[in-house]
Coordinates of C-alpha atoms in Angstrom, one line a residue:
M1 CA 167.3 -3.1 150.6
K2 CA 167.6 -6.3 152.5
G3 CA 170.8 -7.2 150.5
V4 CA 172.4 -3.9 151.5
K5 CA 171.5 -4.4 155.2
A6 CA 172.9 -7.9 155.1
T7 CA 176.2 -6.6 153.7
L8 CA 176.4 -3.9 156.3
F9 CA 175.7 -6.4 159.0
F10 CA 178.5 -8.6 157.6
F11 CA 181.0 -5.8 158.0
F12 CA 179.8 -5.2 161.5
L13 CA 180.4 -8.8 162.5
M14 CA 183.8 -8.9 160.8
G15 CA 184.8 -5.8 162.7
I16 CA 183.6 -7.4 166.0
G17 CA 185.4 -10.7 165.1
H18 CA 188.7 -8.8 164.4
A19 CA 188.4 -6.9 167.6
L20 CA 187.9 -10.0 169.7
M21 CA 190.9 -11.9 168.1
K22 CA 193.3 -9.0 168.0
G23 CA 192.3 -7.2 171.2
P24 CA 191.5 -3.5 171.7
I25 CA 193.9 -0.6 171.4
S26 CA 193.6 0.0 175.1
E27 CA 195.5 -3.2 175.8
G28 CA 198.6 -1.7 174.5
K29 CA 199.3 -4.4 171.9
I30 CA 199.8 -2.1 168.9
P31 CA 203.5 -2.2 167.7
E32 CA 205.4 1.0 168.7
R33 CA 206.2 1.8 165.0
R34 CA 202.5 2.1 164.4
N35 CA 201.2 3.7 167.6
H36 CA 200.2 6.7 165.7
M37 CA 197.8 4.7 163.5
I38 CA 194.5 3.2 164.2
N39 CA 194.7 -0.7 164.8
R40 CA 193.2 -2.4 161.8
S41 CA 190.8 -4.5 163.8
N42 CA 189.6 -1.6 165.7
F43 CA 189.2 0.4 162.4
I44 CA 187.0 -2.3 160.9
C45 CA 185.0 -2.5 164.1
V46 CA 184.3 1.2 164.2
I47 CA 183.4 1.3 160.5
G48 CA 181.0 -1.6 161.2
L49 CA 179.4 0.2 164.1
I50 CA 178.9 3.3 162.0
L51 CA 177.4 1.4 159.2
M52 CA 175.0 -0.4 161.5
F53 CA 174.0 3.0 162.9
L54 CA 173.3 4.3 159.4
M55 CA 171.5 1.2 158.5
F56 CA 168.8 1.6 161.2
I57 CA 168.3 5.4 160.7
P58 CA 165.5 4.9 158.0
L59 CA 163.8 2.4 160.3
R60 CA 163.7 4.9 163.1
A61 CA 162.5 7.9 161.2
G62 CA 160.4 7.7 158.1
E63 CA 159.2 4.2 157.3
L64 CA 156.8 3.7 160.2
E65 CA 155.8 7.3 160.7
H66 CA 152.9 7.1 158.2
A67 CA 149.4 5.7 158.0
K68 CA 147.5 3.7 155.4
I69 CA 146.0 6.9 154.0
N70 CA 148.1 9.4 152.0
F71 CA 146.9 13.0 152.5
W72 CA 149.7 14.4 150.3
K73 CA 149.9 15.4 146.7
N74 CA 152.8 17.1 144.9
G75 CA 154.4 17.9 148.3
T76 CA 151.4 19.7 149.8
F77 CA 147.9 18.9 151.0
H78 CA 144.4 20.3 151.3
Q79 CA 142.4 19.3 154.3
Q80 CA 139.2 17.6 153.3
T81 CA 137.4 17.2 156.7
V82 CA 136.7 20.9 157.4
D83 CA 134.1 23.1 155.6
L84 CA 133.7 26.8 156.3
S85 CA 131.0 27.5 153.8
K86 CA 128.7 28.5 156.8
Y87 CA 131.4 30.3 158.7
D88 CA 129.6 33.6 158.4
Q89 CA 126.7 32.1 160.2
G90 CA 128.9 31.1 163.1
I91 CA 129.0 27.3 162.1
I92 CA 131.9 25.1 161.0
M93 CA 131.1 21.8 159.3
V94 CA 133.2 18.7 160.0
K95 CA 133.4 15.1 159.0
T96 CA 135.7 12.2 159.7
Y97 CA 137.8 11.2 156.6
G98 CA 136.0 8.7 154.3
K99 CA 132.8 8.5 152.2
E100 CA 131.0 6.5 155.0
Y101 CA 131.0 9.6 157.3
K102 CA 128.5 12.4 157.1
W103 CA 129.1 16.2 157.7
E104 CA 128.2 17.5 161.1
E105 CA 127.7 21.2 162.2
Y106 CA 129.3 22.7 165.2
K107 CA 128.6 26.2 166.5
I108 CA 131.7 28.3 167.0
S109 CA 132.2 29.9 170.4
E110 CA 134.4 32.4 172.2
V111 CA 136.7 31.8 175.1
P112 CA 135.2 33.4 178.2
D113 CA 136.5 36.4 180.2
E114 CA 138.0 34.1 182.9
F115 CA 140.1 32.3 180.3
L116 CA 141.2 35.5 178.7
T117 CA 142.1 37.1 182.0
W118 CA 144.2 34.0 183.1
N119 CA 145.8 33.7 179.6
I120 CA 147.0 37.3 179.3
K121 CA 148.1 37.7 182.9
S122 CA 150.3 34.6 182.6
R123 CA 151.7 35.7 179.2
M124 CA 152.6 39.1 180.7
E125 CA 154.5 37.4 183.6
S126 CA 156.4 35.3 181.1
L127 CA 157.4 38.4 179.2
K128 CA 158.6 40.0 182.3
K129 CA 160.8 37.0 183.1
L130 CA 162.2 37.0 179.5
K131 CA 163.1 40.6 179.8
K132 CA 165.1 39.8 182.9
N133 CA 166.8 36.9 181.1
E134 CA 164.8 34.5 183.3
F135 CA 163.3 31.3 182.0
P136 CA 159.4 31.3 181.9
S137 CA 157.3 28.5 183.3
F138 CA 156.7 25.3 181.3
G139 CA 153.0 25.6 182.4
G140 CA 150.5 28.2 181.4
P141 CA 148.8 29.3 178.2
H142 CA 151.8 28.8 175.7
N143 CA 152.3 25.1 176.3
A144 CA 149.1 23.3 175.4
M145 CA 148.5 19.5 175.5
I146 CA 146.4 18.5 172.5
A147 CA 144.5 15.2 172.5
T148 CA 143.4 13.7 169.2
H149 CA 142.0 10.5 167.8
G150 CA 141.9 9.4 164.3
I151 CA 144.1 6.9 162.2
R152 CA 146.6 4.5 163.5
R153 CA 150.2 5.1 162.5
F154 CA 152.3 2.1 161.4
D155 CA 154.4 2.3 164.6
T156 CA 151.5 1.9 167.1
Q157 CA 148.5 -0.1 167.9
F158 CA 146.6 3.1 169.0
A159 CA 144.9 5.8 167.1
I160 CA 144.8 8.2 170.1
N161 CA 147.5 10.7 170.7
N162 CA 148.6 13.6 173.0
A163 CA 151.2 16.2 172.2
V164 CA 152.5 19.4 173.8
K165 CA 152.3 22.3 171.3
G166 CA 153.0 26.0 171.4
M167 CA 149.7 27.9 171.4
G168 CA 148.7 31.5 170.9
F169 CA 146.0 33.9 169.8
L170 CA 145.3 35.0 166.3
P171 CA 144.5 38.7 165.5
K172 CA 141.0 39.4 164.3
K173 CA 140.6 39.4 160.6
K174 CA 140.4 43.1 160.4
N175 CA 143.7 43.5 162.4
L176 CA 145.6 40.7 160.8
K177 CA 147.4 42.5 158.0
E178 CA 148.3 45.4 160.3
T179 CA 149.7 43.1 162.9
I180 CA 151.8 41.3 160.2
E181 CA 153.2 44.6 159.1
L182 CA 154.1 45.5 162.7
L183 CA 155.9 42.3 163.3
Q184 CA 157.7 42.4 160.0
S185 CA 159.0 45.9 160.5
T186 CA 160.3 45.2 164.1
I187 CA 161.6 41.6 163.8
N188 CA 165.2 42.7 163.7
K189 CA 164.9 44.9 166.8
D190 CA 166.5 44.1 170.1
M191 CA 164.7 41.4 172.1
K192 CA 163.6 43.7 174.9
E193 CA 162.0 46.1 172.4
K194 CA 160.1 43.2 170.8
I195 CA 158.9 42.1 174.2
D196 CA 157.5 45.6 174.7
I197 CA 155.8 45.4 171.4
L198 CA 154.1 42.1 172.3
K199 CA 153.1 43.5 175.7
D200 CA 151.4 46.4 173.9
L201 CA 149.4 44.0 171.9
Y202 CA 148.3 42.0 174.9
D203 CA 147.3 45.3 176.7
K204 CA 144.7 45.6 173.8
T205 CA 143.8 41.9 173.7
D206 CA 140.0 42.3 173.3
K207 CA 140.5 44.9 170.5
V208 CA 143.3 43.0 168.7
F209 CA 142.7 39.2 169.1
D210 CA 140.1 36.8 168.1
R211 CA 138.4 35.0 170.9
T212 CA 137.1 32.1 168.7
K213 CA 140.5 30.8 167.8
Q214 CA 143.8 29.4 169.1
V215 CA 146.7 28.8 166.8
S216 CA 149.8 26.6 166.6
L217 CA 152.4 25.2 164.3
E218 CA 152.9 21.6 163.0
L219 CA 156.7 21.7 162.8
Y220 CA 157.7 18.2 161.8
S221 CA 155.2 16.7 159.3
T222 CA 156.3 16.3 155.8
P223 CA 155.5 13.8 153.0
E224 CA 158.5 11.8 154.4
F225 CA 157.6 11.9 158.0
E226 CA 154.2 12.5 159.6
T227 CA 153.4 13.1 163.3
Q228 CA 150.5 11.2 164.9
S229 CA 148.9 14.6 165.7
F230 CA 149.0 15.6 162.0
L231 CA 147.5 12.3 160.8
N232 CA 144.8 12.4 163.4
Q233 CA 143.7 15.9 162.7
M234 CA 143.7 15.3 159.0
F235 CA 141.5 12.2 159.5
N236 CA 139.4 13.5 162.3
P237 CA 139.8 17.3 163.1
R238 CA 138.1 17.2 166.5
A239 CA 140.6 17.9 169.3
A240 CA 140.7 18.6 173.0
I241 CA 143.2 21.2 174.4
V242 CA 144.3 21.3 178.1
F243 CA 146.4 23.9 179.8
L244 CA 148.4 22.9 182.8
D245 CA 148.0 25.6 185.4
I246 CA 145.8 26.9 188.1
P247 CA 143.2 27.9 187.0
S248 CA 143.2 25.2 184.3
F249 CA 141.0 25.2 181.2
K250 CA 140.1 22.8 178.5
I251 CA 139.1 23.7 175.0
K252 CA 137.3 21.4 172.6
A253 CA 137.9 22.6 169.1
I254 CA 138.0 21.8 165.5
A255 CA 141.5 21.8 163.9
Q256 CA 142.0 23.3 160.5
L257 CA 145.4 22.7 158.9
F258 CA 147.1 24.9 156.3
H259 CA 150.0 24.0 154.2
P260 CA 152.2 26.9 152.9
N261 CA 152.1 25.6 149.4
D262 CA 148.4 24.7 149.2
P263 CA 147.1 26.5 146.0
Q264 CA 143.6 26.5 147.3
L265 CA 144.3 28.7 150.3
T266 CA 142.2 31.9 150.4
P267 CA 143.9 35.3 150.9
Y268 CA 142.7 35.3 154.5
E269 CA 144.2 31.8 155.1
K270 CA 147.5 32.9 153.6
D271 CA 147.5 35.8 156.0
I272 CA 146.9 33.4 158.9
L273 CA 149.8 31.2 157.7
E274 CA 152.1 34.2 157.4
Y275 CA 151.2 35.6 160.9
V276 CA 151.6 32.3 162.8
N277 CA 155.0 31.6 161.3
L278 CA 156.0 35.2 161.8
I279 CA 155.2 35.3 165.4
H280 CA 157.1 32.1 165.9
S281 CA 160.1 33.6 164.2
Y282 CA 159.8 36.8 166.2
F283 CA 161.2 35.0 169.3
H284 CA 162.8 31.9 168.0
G285 CA 164.7 33.3 165.0
K286 CA 164.2 33.1 161.3
F287 CA 163.6 29.7 159.5
S288 CA 164.4 28.6 156.1
K289 CA 160.8 27.6 155.4
K290 CA 157.2 28.1 156.5
F291 CA 155.6 25.5 158.6
I292 CA 152.1 23.9 158.6
V293 CA 149.6 26.0 160.6
A294 CA 146.9 24.6 162.8
V295 CA 143.9 26.9 163.6
Y296 CA 141.8 25.6 166.5
H297 CA 138.3 26.9 166.2
V298 CA 136.7 27.0 169.7
I299 CA 133.5 25.1 170.2
E300 CA 133.4 24.4 173.9
V301 CA 135.4 25.5 177.0
Y302 CA 135.6 23.8 180.3
D303 CA 137.0 24.8 183.8
N304 CA 139.4 22.0 184.7
S305 CA 140.6 23.7 187.9
P306 CA 140.5 21.7 191.2
G307 CA 137.9 22.8 193.7
K308 CA 134.2 23.4 193.8
K309 CA 133.8 25.6 190.7
G310 CA 136.0 23.4 188.4
K311 CA 136.4 19.7 188.1
G312 CA 135.8 19.8 184.4
V313 CA 132.5 21.7 184.3
R314 CA 131.6 23.2 180.9
I315 CA 131.4 27.0 181.0
V316 CA 130.9 27.6 177.2
P317 CA 128.4 27.3 175.9
E318 CA 126.1 27.3 178.9
K319 CA 123.2 25.4 177.4
Q320 CA 123.4 21.6 176.8
P321 CA 124.0 20.3 173.3
S322 CA 121.1 19.1 171.2
S323 CA 120.0 15.4 171.6
E324 CA 121.0 15.0 167.9
H325 CA 124.7 15.7 168.7
L326 CA 124.5 13.5 171.8
D327 CA 123.3 10.6 169.6
L328 CA 126.0 11.3 167.0
E329 CA 128.7 11.3 169.6
F330 CA 127.4 8.1 171.2
Q331 CA 127.4 6.3 167.8
R332 CA 131.1 7.3 167.2

């Protein structure tokens, strides 16, 4: 690889040298009989510049965007840090990646009424704007800022990360297949009709959607390129989600990642993956592949609004965590 880069660099220098000695085309020094052709020195310079650009592409996207741990096998992965064996008891078990870490239990919670009211009202307003061909706000419940901490990527000294992700609700398990069928049967309708269909779902939010989850997509991570968010959530699935708006809310959650080709996915997890990709395509157009899905299991909710009632006060759950959890968090 070094030899190839050296050769490309030689061509680049040769092109620059020729350009300096012969002068650029703009100086008007090309013979009239050849004014329809590219000057040789400029041609070499351009080729050198192109080759230099191509030479640095691998360095800018792919070589550094990994960590010391490889989570992939045969083009897919199965997250090893989340255990749902006690899910029916309302408990999700989590561990940081590595044999030295122990499993911890977290009680799953629901987003409160005030979060739901703000979220749906804001989404309805965005749909109205879209129907009028107006651009919706960048703030609000769709664009969530997700903070994670886990494993350092090769291009940074930090293991902490923050990224803006599209976020939404997931239908309840009993409604999931029905909602998928609805979206599949209407995906080719006019955009205004599709907006009305989504508005109808939001009108029945408490009946249709699951208060214990938020969902998103991991659009860019592959075996060849991994985002810091992906690496962190595979290593340590604990995450904090903040929504920029007034009122403002923060959710502390457990991130569960699904790869479309994971042979260990349950039928329910396959339906989740289908739905989240489908609702994304419903408004952004069809894609040639399915993307990784992130399910954020709600553990705690905070009111981050400015003023007396907010300022980062926890509103779900109301009781303080156990001293055992406090000790564990302090040790980490």
